[in-house]
Amino acid sequence: MTGARAGLLHTPHGVVETPVFMPVGTQATVKGLRSEELAGELGVQLLLANTYHLFLRPGAAVIRKLGGLHRFMSWPRAILTDSGGFQVFSLSALRKVTDRGVLFRSHLDGDLHEFTPESTVDAQIALGSDIMMALDECPPYPVGLEAAREAVERTVKWAREAFEHYRRRRENEEIRQALFPIVQGSTYPDLRRRCAEELRELGAEGYAVGGVSVGEPRELSLETTELTVPLLPEDRPRYVMGVGMPEELPAYVARGVDMMDCVLPTRNARNGYLFTSQGKLVIKQARYRDDPRPVDESCACSTCRRYSRAYLRHLYQAGEMLYSTLATLHNVYRYLDIMRGIRQAILLGKFPEYLNAVQSLSAEEP
Amino acid sequence: MTGARAGLLHTPHGVVETPVFMPVGTQATVKGLRSEELAGELGVQLLLANTYHLFLRPGAAVIRKLGGLHRFMSWPRAILTDSGGFQVFSLSALRKVTDRGVLFRSHLDGDLHEFTPESTVDAQIALGSDIMMALDECPPYPVGLEAAREAVERTVKWAREAFEHYRRRRENEEIRQALFPIVQGSTYPDLRRRCAEELRELGAEGYAVGGVSVGEPRELSLETTELTVPLLPEDRPRYVMGVGMPEELPAYVARGVDMMDCVLPTRNARNGYLFTSQGKLVIKQARYRDDPRPVDESCACSTCRRYSRAYLRHLYQAGEMLYSTLATLHNVYRYLDIMRGIRQAILLGKFPEYLNAVQSLSAEEP
């Protein structure tokens, strides 16, 4: 028995089949791909966009004026926006956390801004995403027990304030967006438990596991997920933020995870790392110079159907942007293909066998 | 009466409707566009690729081994390759021209190479383009009469050698590629005449006008074209290399030009300059920040059908590569749309009226 489950997530922009992997569209674009490709060939049902980046440029008010993020980026399906907190902690040079929120300087121009639980809900309502995230404090790894406890207390307080504000606004406006709180607590089981218990009281439509993929060893991300997921309501989607490698996706699903996001498929593609059914392929290697085979001979994506490793290597070496487009398309396809395989296995009642097969495969890898 | 004419150019990779504008795919890619978009939505029938660049990277032998340029870049339609001479003269730091050919150092790694009339034919045969160009010497503007005369003499000598070599190879191999010589002579009518007369003796399947767009004022490019085109055989395609601005295309066609190529639509797109039916649009301008309109309200391209000026400006400001893809698609569409309009006007016998209309339009522009 595993915790894997297949479900349907209903959003104002369509039904999302879970478990789902969300490609990251940081600045209202998945780098190098058009919405036609994302919605068409790739069949993406849910995209992630970053509130921090869009808040700074072009600004949430500009996007609202233009009809919201969906219309702005010509994206017909569902969007999840993060709260911006993670980027404030990872990108902004100067920041000051208070109980009220976080003061920070833009990494673009040094301007001073404040994110509060209320303001980040307002920004996400302006963006019009389908799923919004509550502002949290996300410490890096490792973090001492005391600092982790403070971050949990603040995260819970901010989540309460975010939900109060969100519900107040819903009384007066037609707001169909969901709001998910984020469980913090680093690698401390007691803190994770306490945080989850307090957030459950909010009766949210979904819950996220934050504070993973923040510098800890990969096994620890999975362990932390394993200990946190069972603390969340079973009848709500569970979203683990920022994971993972392609071979890790089944392990997360096996632990009851419904939603994941990660920059790995897109960022690795641009950096020359291609994910295949046979493992990672480093396109700049000289052995691909005249290799007529596709990146992955068992892949059905349009990059693999039309272009050779030799051509991709040439584009990469020549610094041609078409490389990034073709490589990103392939890597995202690979992730979504794995997720389709996982979902099908679950629906057929064959997920334990699927998991065994991929685990023995990855054990074989050098 | 004008010299405009509509024709059909038969190549091993399909029929090309003329007059035709060729987008430039320097390194076996039109920067930012996939072959699907070029052949599909854009309806490109003939692409230009640069022998110099492909000779240096990945190498003509690699491309031949991979089945030729068409298969390499997954391009089903016709390709014209230049001889490489122009890039040797414009990109290579060190070069030495002799009667035998040109010695140069690669702009990539400083390696020493030689292009001869024979070797550039061989390289283009290896690439497998549909139309090859003979090696020429292309002086910049301005150039003194004596240097221009020497360049013409060398260009004629090299063209003869290229054709001899080409015909010798055709005796033993199935080579279906055409070879065009290039008329030089700078802005000197006598030199142009002499060069054209000598090249006509080669009985080539098409002729090019080179040595324009090399630094001279735009009116002079057109004047030089006007004086050179009548010197070329009427029953062969005439190709003017490296022109022009969108509003100049009808003027070239009016002078009997059948083929043109230029980096302007693609390079300008990447630099933020978009061509519209109302003139040039500079996307970074603040007034487009929240402009919900498409780049060109009368354009039917997929960029204009789906995306706003505000979104394109955001992508441009954020340094997102999707900007270049969407902008390049639009600018190339614009060029090909103009060419379709020109061809239709010619076929309907209404080209003089078309020319009058666009000339009075561009006279109205500020």
XYZ file of C-alpha atoms in Angstrom:
732
model
C 0.000 0.000 0.000
C 1.165 3.529 -0.769
C -0.421 6.928 -0.127
C -0.755 7.606 -3.842
C -4.069 8.941 -5.035
C -5.608 10.289 -8.226
C -8.098 13.112 -8.084
C -9.707 16.040 -9.840
C -9.086 19.599 -8.752
C -11.843 21.956 -9.857
C -10.777 25.518 -10.637
C -12.409 28.496 -12.350
C -10.171 27.694 -15.327
C -10.825 24.027 -15.711
C -10.415 20.715 -14.002
C -6.894 19.648 -13.071
C -6.064 15.964 -12.970
C -3.971 15.115 -9.920
C -1.308 14.198 -9.079
C -0.104 17.185 -11.080
C 3.256 18.738 -11.804
C 3.183 22.499 -12.398
C 5.746 24.053 -14.747
C 7.024 27.380 -13.445
C 6.138 30.569 -15.324
C 8.026 32.970 -13.084
C 7.446 36.233 -14.927
C 4.159 35.254 -16.604
C 6.019 33.051 -19.086
C 7.482 29.583 -18.988
C 10.812 30.633 -20.445
C 10.895 29.932 -24.169
C 7.439 28.381 -24.564
C 4.292 29.922 -25.957
C 0.936 29.342 -24.330
C -0.120 27.458 -27.456
C 2.567 24.832 -26.834
C 1.867 24.656 -23.110
C -1.854 24.195 -23.522
C -1.591 22.240 -26.757
C 1.144 19.683 -27.147
C 2.222 19.683 -23.499
C -1.301 19.580 -22.093
C -0.375 21.663 -19.045
C -3.431 22.082 -16.818
C -1.961 24.184 -14.018
C 0.893 26.688 -14.184
C 2.755 28.420 -11.383
C 3.533 32.142 -11.533
C 5.486 34.198 -9.002
C 3.711 36.993 -7.192
C 6.992 38.587 -6.103
C 8.225 39.003 -9.679
C 4.896 40.128 -11.113
C 4.274 42.489 -8.179
C 7.561 44.247 -8.994
C 7.207 44.084 -12.781
C 4.863 44.943 -14.436
C 2.876 45.335 -11.180
C -0.328 43.655 -10.008
C -2.402 46.758 -10.794
C -1.228 46.758 -14.418
C -2.127 43.094 -14.805
C -5.532 43.607 -13.179
C -6.208 46.511 -15.526
C -5.356 44.264 -18.469
C -7.921 41.673 -17.375
C -5.829 39.528 -15.045
C -2.933 37.157 -15.468
C -4.798 34.670 -17.667
C -5.617 37.248 -20.286
C -2.252 39.008 -19.879
C -0.266 35.895 -20.729
C -2.943 34.387 -22.964
C -3.283 31.327 -20.780
C -6.685 29.606 -20.790
C -6.158 27.130 -17.944
C -5.525 27.276 -14.217
C -2.792 29.285 -12.491
C -1.379 29.006 -8.996
C 0.485 31.993 -7.615
C 2.848 31.752 -4.679
C 2.677 34.396 -1.980
C 5.957 36.064 -2.844
C 7.425 35.234 0.536
C 9.912 32.674 -0.734
C 11.413 35.130 -3.258
C 11.607 37.895 -0.673
C 13.704 35.560 1.451
C 15.833 34.239 -1.419
C 16.246 37.212 -3.805
C 15.868 40.437 -1.915
C 19.105 41.769 -0.458
C 17.692 43.765 2.412
C 14.651 42.560 4.315
C 13.177 43.037 7.732
C 10.624 40.606 9.124
C 8.183 41.913 11.707
C 4.981 40.422 13.038
C 3.162 42.708 10.653
C 4.906 41.410 7.534
C 8.172 41.761 5.663
C 9.863 44.916 4.454
C 12.216 44.378 1.524
C 14.102 46.078 -1.241
C 13.403 45.074 -4.835
C 16.239 43.075 -6.397
C 15.559 45.075 -9.577
C 15.862 48.685 -8.494
C 16.303 48.731 -4.711
C 12.873 50.282 -4.096
C 11.386 49.577 -0.667
C 8.218 47.452 -0.503
C 6.199 45.676 2.166
C 4.423 42.364 1.937
C 1.801 41.688 4.590
C -0.582 38.723 4.789
C -3.303 41.071 3.558
C -1.336 42.774 0.789
C -0.178 39.525 -0.773
C -3.776 38.264 -0.850
C -4.756 41.550 -2.487
C -1.952 41.259 -5.034
C -2.974 37.705 -5.913
C -6.628 38.683 -6.185
C -5.513 41.418 -8.593
C -3.541 38.864 -10.593
C -6.622 36.648 -10.658
C -4.884 33.329 -10.137
C -7.025 30.272 -9.414
C -5.067 29.199 -6.351
C -3.380 31.726 -4.069
C -0.851 31.016 -1.346
C -0.787 32.635 2.089
C 2.324 34.592 3.100
C 4.681 32.422 5.127
C 8.141 32.672 6.598
C 10.378 30.102 4.992
C 13.749 29.689 6.731
C 16.628 28.095 4.841
C 18.189 24.779 5.856
C 19.680 24.301 8.367
C 17.890 26.466 10.924
C 17.975 26.210 14.719
C 14.958 25.038 16.660
C 14.222 28.473 18.133
C 14.307 30.292 14.784
C 12.227 27.523 13.213
C 9.667 27.858 16.030
C 9.443 31.611 15.506
C 8.953 31.100 11.763
C 6.136 28.642 12.470
C 4.437 31.070 14.868
C 4.680 33.871 12.365
C 3.514 31.639 9.515
C 0.433 30.605 11.517
C -0.333 34.188 12.565
C 0.065 35.436 8.990
C -2.075 32.614 7.612
C -4.886 33.536 10.037
C -4.643 37.165 8.995
C -4.554 36.242 5.314
C -7.678 34.069 5.681
C -9.541 36.731 7.674
C -8.782 39.274 5.002
C -9.636 36.853 2.199
C -12.984 35.954 3.766
C -13.810 39.565 4.416
C -13.177 40.392 0.794
C -15.240 37.414 -0.373
C -18.251 38.792 1.517
C -18.345 41.818 -0.758
C -16.852 40.603 -4.001
C -17.221 37.681 -6.344
C -13.867 36.017 -5.671
C -13.608 32.437 -6.887
C -9.930 31.986 -6.062
C -8.861 29.463 -3.454
C -6.302 30.242 -0.754
C -3.887 27.617 0.570
C -1.834 28.008 3.760
C 1.706 26.635 3.985
C 3.034 24.314 6.680
C 6.518 25.250 7.894
C 8.624 23.759 10.706
C 11.849 22.857 8.947
C 12.876 19.276 9.770
C 11.421 19.353 13.317
C 8.530 16.893 13.594
C 6.969 18.663 16.601
C 6.967 22.005 14.819
C 5.525 20.475 11.644
C 2.776 18.845 13.702
C 1.940 21.997 15.605
C 1.940 24.126 12.437
C -0.279 21.669 10.573
C -2.747 21.436 13.464
C -3.123 25.183 13.716
C -3.523 25.626 9.975
C -6.143 22.857 9.748
C -8.392 25.058 11.869
C -8.578 27.469 8.937
C -10.595 24.922 6.957
C -8.715 25.797 3.779
C -9.482 24.253 0.391
C -5.938 22.917 0.126
C -2.670 22.787 2.036
C 0.952 23.180 1.096
C 4.149 21.775 2.551
C 6.739 24.553 2.461
C 10.282 24.697 3.755
C 11.477 21.795 1.633
C 13.962 22.208 -1.238
C 15.610 24.995 0.740
C 19.112 23.546 0.813
C 18.650 20.258 2.683
C 19.776 16.880 1.296
C 17.198 15.399 -1.075
C 16.373 12.451 1.208
C 15.468 14.920 3.932
C 12.992 16.722 1.639
C 11.233 13.423 1.130
C 11.392 12.534 4.828
C 9.946 15.896 5.810
C 7.172 15.414 3.270
C 6.502 11.951 4.630
C 6.105 13.247 8.142
C 4.008 16.299 7.175
C 1.522 14.967 4.630
C -0.350 12.706 7.088
C -0.960 15.771 9.285
C -3.029 17.413 6.531
C -6.734 16.856 5.847
C -7.178 13.829 3.650
C -9.988 15.339 1.612
C -8.001 18.358 0.441
C -5.213 18.661 -2.146
C -1.712 18.549 -0.716
C 0.947 20.554 -2.451
C 4.666 20.075 -1.845
C 6.491 23.185 -2.978
C 9.650 23.130 -5.070
C 10.173 19.419 -5.800
C 11.668 17.469 -7.476
C 13.938 15.504 -9.791
C 12.097 13.367 -12.368
C 12.993 10.120 -10.620
C 11.657 11.503 -7.328
C 8.161 12.274 -8.585
C 6.770 8.755 -7.927
C 8.192 8.795 -4.391
C 6.361 12.026 -3.588
C 3.134 10.732 -5.032
C 3.582 7.547 -3.016
C 3.561 9.739 0.100
C 0.166 11.208 -0.740
C 1.258 14.338 -2.589
C -1.187 15.742 -5.133
C 0.649 18.789 -6.442
C 4.293 19.662 -7.086
C 6.205 22.403 -8.834
C 9.867 22.850 -9.670
C 12.145 24.930 -11.876
C 14.296 21.883 -12.615
C 12.840 20.846 -15.975
C 12.956 24.378 -17.360
C 16.191 25.622 -15.785
C 18.087 22.398 -16.467
C 16.926 22.467 -20.070
C 18.411 25.916 -20.576
C 21.644 24.829 -18.920
C 22.043 21.880 -21.266
C 20.678 19.050 -19.104
C 18.005 16.951 -20.713
C 15.945 14.372 -18.872
C 15.361 11.114 -20.703
C 13.971 7.691 -19.969
C 17.608 6.548 -19.885
C 18.775 9.222 -17.443
C 20.286 12.660 -17.848
C 21.825 13.727 -21.152
C 24.385 16.557 -21.180
C 23.931 18.058 -24.624
C 27.247 19.872 -24.892
C 29.220 16.617 -24.853
C 31.302 16.062 -27.981
C 29.821 12.603 -28.547
C 26.537 14.203 -29.652
C 28.236 16.247 -32.373
C 27.000 14.004 -35.180
C 24.432 11.929 -33.319
C 21.334 11.703 -35.521
C 19.154 10.230 -32.785
C 16.535 12.246 -30.923
C 17.216 13.266 -27.326
C 15.108 10.345 -26.123
C 14.236 7.608 -28.573
C 11.132 6.671 -26.623
C 9.844 10.244 -26.289
C 6.925 11.481 -28.404
C 7.473 15.238 -27.927
C 7.825 17.442 -30.997
C 11.494 18.115 -30.214
C 12.240 14.393 -30.276
C 10.036 13.807 -33.288
C 11.800 16.451 -35.402
C 15.273 17.256 -34.153
C 18.481 15.331 -33.514
C 20.901 15.511 -30.627
C 23.414 16.860 -33.146
C 21.138 19.762 -34.053
C 20.349 20.557 -30.414
C 24.036 20.424 -29.561
C 24.811 22.759 -32.461
C 22.171 25.256 -31.295
C 23.440 25.023 -27.714
C 27.070 25.550 -28.718
C 26.102 28.415 -31.018
C 24.143 30.118 -28.224
C 20.937 29.974 -30.259
C 17.754 30.600 -28.294
C 15.924 27.938 -30.280
C 17.956 25.468 -28.236
C 16.252 26.601 -25.038
C 12.816 26.406 -26.591
C 13.306 22.884 -27.933
C 15.040 21.647 -24.777
C 12.472 23.176 -22.418
C 9.655 21.669 -24.412
C 11.275 18.259 -24.127
C 11.999 18.444 -20.397
C 8.522 19.684 -19.501
C 7.036 16.972 -21.708
C 9.145 14.415 -19.862
C 7.859 15.555 -16.466
C 4.250 15.592 -17.571
C 4.673 12.233 -19.251
C 5.934 10.754 -15.982
C 2.946 12.264 -14.172
C 0.547 10.816 -16.753
C 2.149 7.412 -16.263
C 1.835 7.720 -12.504
C -1.807 8.748 -12.674
C -2.662 5.941 -15.035
C -0.935 3.423 -12.773
C -2.929 4.697 -9.791
C -6.219 4.518 -11.679
C -5.446 0.981 -12.805
C -4.567 -0.012 -9.245
C -1.020 -0.753 -10.357
C 0.909 2.032 -8.659
C 2.806 -0.236 -6.218
C 4.138 -2.225 -9.192
C 4.955 1.022 -11.034
C 6.866 2.240 -7.994
C 8.792 -1.010 -7.680
C 9.718 -0.926 -11.344
C 11.043 2.647 -11.301
C 12.855 2.107 -8.001
C 14.720 -0.911 -9.302
C 15.470 1.030 -12.508
C 17.012 3.938 -10.666
C 18.923 1.557 -8.407
C 20.513 0.178 -11.577
C 21.775 3.562 -12.691
C 25.494 4.133 -12.187
C 4.609 50.483 -66.243
C 6.957 48.986 -63.691
C 9.435 46.111 -63.879
C 7.459 44.084 -61.334
C 6.833 40.457 -62.165
C 5.375 37.379 -60.510
C 6.891 33.995 -61.165
C 7.482 30.469 -59.930
C 10.923 29.257 -58.932
C 11.230 25.473 -59.090
C 13.606 23.894 -56.575
C 14.247 20.349 -55.360
C 12.340 21.332 -52.227
C 9.264 22.846 -53.740
C 8.052 25.704 -55.847
C 8.752 29.216 -54.600
C 6.358 31.988 -55.506
C 8.216 35.128 -56.551
C 8.776 37.894 -55.731
C 9.961 36.291 -52.525
C 11.490 37.558 -49.305
C 13.813 35.088 -47.562
C 14.104 35.187 -43.769
C 17.660 34.656 -42.590
C 18.542 31.478 -40.708
C 22.211 32.280 -40.125
C 23.253 29.269 -38.061
C 20.634 26.834 -39.385
C 17.934 28.541 -37.342
C 15.847 31.658 -37.764
C 16.525 32.923 -34.264
C 13.654 32.019 -31.951
C 11.403 30.264 -34.479
C 10.820 26.563 -34.974
C 10.599 25.072 -38.436
C 6.958 24.243 -37.687
C 6.137 27.946 -37.371
C 8.211 28.929 -40.387
C 6.666 26.333 -42.678
C 3.232 26.458 -41.045
C 1.847 29.793 -39.979
C 4.451 31.912 -41.753
C 4.372 29.943 -44.988
C 8.065 30.542 -45.674
C 9.025 28.909 -48.989
C 12.701 29.788 -49.144
C 15.142 30.345 -46.276
C 18.663 31.729 -46.322
C 21.462 30.083 -44.364
C 25.060 31.232 -44.047
C 27.813 28.999 -45.375
C 30.501 30.860 -43.406
C 28.824 30.185 -40.067
C 27.870 26.585 -40.818
C 31.306 25.862 -42.305
C 32.892 26.910 -39.009
C 30.264 25.344 -36.738
C 29.231 22.530 -36.814
C 31.091 22.079 -40.146
C 29.809 21.164 -43.607
C 31.026 17.571 -43.253
C 29.006 17.075 -40.056
C 25.876 18.411 -41.727
C 26.430 16.250 -44.813
C 26.878 13.209 -42.598
C 23.581 14.039 -40.897
C 21.754 14.070 -44.224
C 22.200 17.702 -45.249
C 20.946 21.011 -44.003
C 17.260 20.286 -44.632
C 17.243 17.229 -42.446
C 19.636 18.797 -39.921
C 17.340 21.735 -39.221
C 14.138 19.828 -39.978
C 13.217 22.186 -42.806
C 11.114 20.702 -45.611
C 11.262 23.591 -48.091
C 13.925 25.341 -50.145
C 17.170 26.796 -48.814
C 19.561 29.283 -50.365
C 23.096 29.428 -48.993
C 25.397 32.347 -49.536
C 29.005 31.696 -50.487
C 30.481 32.784 -47.190
C 32.413 35.589 -48.835
C 30.384 38.410 -47.331
C 30.918 37.116 -43.767
C 34.633 36.611 -44.356
C 34.847 40.273 -45.298
C 32.601 41.526 -42.494
C 33.317 39.193 -39.528
C 36.774 37.757 -39.851
C 39.514 39.841 -38.252
C 42.422 38.724 -40.368
C 42.002 37.965 -44.038
C 44.161 37.898 -47.106
C 42.652 37.982 -50.559
C 44.601 36.416 -53.377
C 43.566 35.457 -56.867
C 43.252 31.931 -55.588
C 40.746 32.776 -52.856
C 40.618 34.245 -49.382
C 42.571 33.193 -46.308
C 40.908 34.121 -43.036
C 40.848 33.457 -39.341
C 37.642 32.201 -37.754
C 35.907 34.845 -35.616
C 35.136 32.010 -33.175
C 38.536 30.534 -32.373
C 41.102 32.228 -34.602
C 41.740 29.079 -36.660
C 43.050 29.689 -40.171
C 40.823 28.682 -43.109
C 40.726 29.265 -46.825
C 37.729 29.807 -49.065
C 38.252 29.280 -52.765
C 35.649 29.347 -55.530
C 35.855 25.557 -55.589
C 35.828 24.965 -51.837
C 32.749 27.125 -51.250
C 30.892 25.213 -53.961
C 31.964 21.985 -52.280
C 30.829 23.239 -48.871
C 27.441 24.225 -50.259
C 27.047 20.912 -52.049
C 27.780 19.232 -48.715
C 25.145 21.407 -47.031
C 22.721 20.432 -49.778
C 21.075 23.812 -50.248
C 18.777 24.305 -53.238
C 20.458 27.478 -54.435
C 24.182 28.081 -53.961
C 26.057 31.341 -54.433
C 29.440 31.729 -56.091
C 32.288 33.219 -54.057
C 32.610 36.948 -54.708
C 34.615 39.837 -53.382
C 32.277 42.358 -51.816
C 33.957 45.689 -50.980
C 32.315 48.000 -48.440
C 30.971 51.434 -49.362
C 32.605 53.725 -50.259
C 35.347 52.132 -52.324
C 37.617 53.765 -54.906
C 37.247 52.970 -58.596
C 40.498 51.000 -58.774
C 39.680 48.749 -55.804
C 36.153 48.271 -57.112
C 37.554 47.263 -60.502
C 39.874 44.733 -58.900
C 36.992 43.283 -56.905
C 34.948 42.925 -60.094
C 37.798 41.193 -61.894
C 38.298 38.800 -59.026
C 34.554 38.196 -58.693
C 34.311 37.309 -62.391
C 37.394 35.078 -62.239
C 36.108 33.308 -59.144
C 32.630 32.885 -60.637
C 34.142 31.220 -63.732
C 36.166 28.891 -61.534
C 33.161 28.134 -59.351
C 31.047 27.259 -62.400
C 33.762 25.117 -63.933
C 34.085 23.198 -60.715
C 30.322 22.942 -60.264
C 29.823 21.621 -63.814
C 32.654 19.153 -63.430
C 31.093 17.781 -60.283
C 27.665 17.577 -61.938
C 29.115 15.309 -64.607
C 29.836 12.640 -62.032
C 27.246 13.204 -59.352
C 23.530 13.767 -59.084
C 23.606 17.418 -58.007
C 20.303 19.217 -58.362
C 21.429 22.439 -56.722
C 21.542 25.660 -58.725
C 24.486 28.069 -58.593
C 24.039 31.836 -58.912
C 26.885 34.279 -59.589
C 26.930 37.730 -57.981
C 27.303 41.027 -59.798
C 29.626 43.463 -58.035
C 30.887 46.889 -59.114
C 29.939 49.112 -56.205
C 28.127 52.237 -57.429
C 30.081 52.455 -60.695
C 27.743 51.892 -63.671
C 30.554 50.843 -66.015
C 31.840 48.249 -63.600
C 28.348 46.906 -62.948
C 27.771 46.625 -66.694
C 31.070 44.908 -67.340
C 30.570 42.496 -64.432
C 27.038 41.613 -65.515
C 28.098 41.039 -69.124
C 30.881 38.697 -68.158
C 28.700 36.756 -65.738
C 25.890 36.383 -68.299
C 28.266 34.268 -70.331
C 28.090 31.649 -67.597
C 24.462 30.927 -68.493
C 23.543 30.592 -64.824
C 20.061 29.670 -63.629
C 19.829 32.921 -61.673
C 21.781 36.058 -60.902
C 22.374 38.115 -57.811
C 23.101 41.774 -57.254
C 25.705 42.017 -54.491
C 27.542 44.970 -53.060
C 24.386 46.742 -51.928
C 23.484 47.221 -48.248
C 27.190 47.537 -47.499
C 27.078 50.955 -45.846
C 25.775 53.211 -48.603
C 22.715 55.471 -48.202
C 19.459 53.600 -48.817
C 18.585 55.559 -51.960
C 21.867 54.482 -53.452
C 21.084 50.776 -52.850
C 17.921 51.230 -54.852
C 19.685 53.223 -57.559
C 22.394 50.609 -57.902
C 19.711 47.921 -58.148
C 17.907 49.959 -60.789
C 21.003 50.216 -62.909
C 22.063 46.573 -62.466
C 18.837 44.597 -62.854
C 18.306 45.478 -66.547
C 21.766 44.067 -67.248
C 20.657 40.595 -66.123
C 18.880 37.983 -68.260
C 15.162 38.601 -68.171
C 14.240 34.930 -68.059
C 16.179 34.178 -64.876
C 15.448 35.055 -61.249
C 17.180 38.192 -59.997
C 18.188 38.301 -56.407
C 19.181 41.505 -54.600
C 21.166 40.600 -51.514
C 20.596 42.150 -48.109
C 17.582 44.412 -48.667
C 15.459 46.001 -47.307
C 13.135 47.942 -45.012
C 9.483 46.871 -45.261
C 8.468 50.060 -47.036
C 11.232 49.514 -49.610
C 10.103 46.069 -50.723
C 7.614 47.335 -53.350
C 10.265 49.671 -54.800
C 12.660 46.763 -55.312
C 9.963 44.636 -56.900
C 9.067 47.549 -59.154
C 12.636 47.417 -60.434
C 12.313 43.813 -61.515
C 13.681 42.098 -58.411
C 12.437 38.558 -57.742
C 14.286 37.633 -54.555
C 15.437 39.517 -51.475
C 16.790 38.661 -48.057
C 17.514 40.749 -44.996
C 18.193 40.373 -41.267
C 16.060 43.436 -40.533
C 12.784 41.730 -39.584
C 14.502 39.252 -37.270
C 17.236 41.461 -35.801
C 14.953 44.449 -35.330
C 12.393 42.242 -33.614
C 14.951 41.126 -31.053
C 16.046 44.715 -30.505
C 12.506 45.857 -29.750
C 11.492 47.299 -33.125
C 8.260 45.984 -34.529
C 7.042 46.666 -38.041
C 3.351 47.471 -38.369
C 0.988 48.703 -41.023
C 1.144 52.044 -39.197
C 4.941 52.240 -39.098
C 7.553 51.205 -36.584
C 6.611 50.476 -32.984
C 9.301 50.671 -30.281
C 8.078 48.195 -27.699
C 10.054 49.458 -24.721
C 8.234 52.787 -24.696
C 6.363 53.457 -21.470
C 3.116 54.179 -23.302
C 2.729 50.473 -24.071
C 2.902 49.504 -20.387
C -0.832 48.890 -20.124
C -1.793 48.903 -23.785
C -4.160 45.964 -24.352
C -4.032 46.242 -28.145
C -2.046 43.871 -30.335
C 1.170 45.111 -31.946
C -0.735 45.724 -35.184
C -4.508 45.772 -35.099
C -4.727 44.787 -38.739
C -2.250 41.895 -38.478
C -3.453 38.280 -38.454
C -0.290 36.672 -37.044
C -0.550 34.523 -33.928
C 1.366 37.068 -31.866
C -1.172 39.757 -32.721
C -4.094 37.384 -32.311
C -3.077 36.353 -28.789
C -0.803 38.857 -27.114
C -0.972 42.540 -26.207
C 1.613 45.272 -26.541
C 1.631 45.380 -22.727
C 2.577 41.706 -22.502
C 5.276 42.007 -25.153
C 6.677 45.086 -23.432
C 6.698 43.217 -20.120
C 8.583 40.286 -21.667
C 11.035 42.661 -23.345
C 11.696 44.615 -20.162
C 12.055 41.400 -18.172
C 14.581 40.021 -20.674
C 12.350 37.023 -21.412
C 13.259 35.069 -24.534
C 9.593 34.562 -25.350
C 9.612 38.221 -26.346
C 12.055 37.515 -29.178
C 10.040 34.547 -30.392
C 6.747 36.461 -30.484
C 8.314 39.605 -31.958
C 10.272 37.730 -34.624
C 7.194 35.817 -35.644
C 5.312 39.083 -36.063
C 8.019 40.884 -38.046
C 8.595 37.971 -40.409
C 4.833 37.653 -40.875
C 4.703 41.345 -41.709
C 7.365 41.012 -44.404
C 5.767 37.965 -45.961
C 2.361 39.606 -45.787
C 3.701 42.584 -47.729
C 5.193 40.220 -50.302
C 1.877 38.359 -50.633
C 0.121 41.683 -51.200
C 2.681 42.682 -53.817
C 2.392 39.374 -55.659
C -1.383 39.503 -55.641
C -1.323 43.064 -56.994
C 1.010 41.977 -59.805
C -1.169 38.993 -60.707
C -4.263 41.193 -60.758
C -2.470 43.714 -62.950
C -2.819 46.319 -60.218
C 0.764 46.715 -59.084
C 1.165 50.318 -60.351
C -1.844 51.335 -58.225
C -0.454 49.363 -55.279
C 2.861 51.156 -55.641
C 1.185 54.562 -55.821
C -0.861 53.821 -52.729
C 2.086 52.715 -50.578
C 4.273 55.553 -51.829
C 1.731 58.181 -50.860
C 1.254 56.396 -47.518
C 4.941 56.481 -46.671
C 5.122 60.123 -47.794
C 2.482 60.860 -45.140
C 4.554 59.397 -42.334
C 6.188 61.916 -39.985
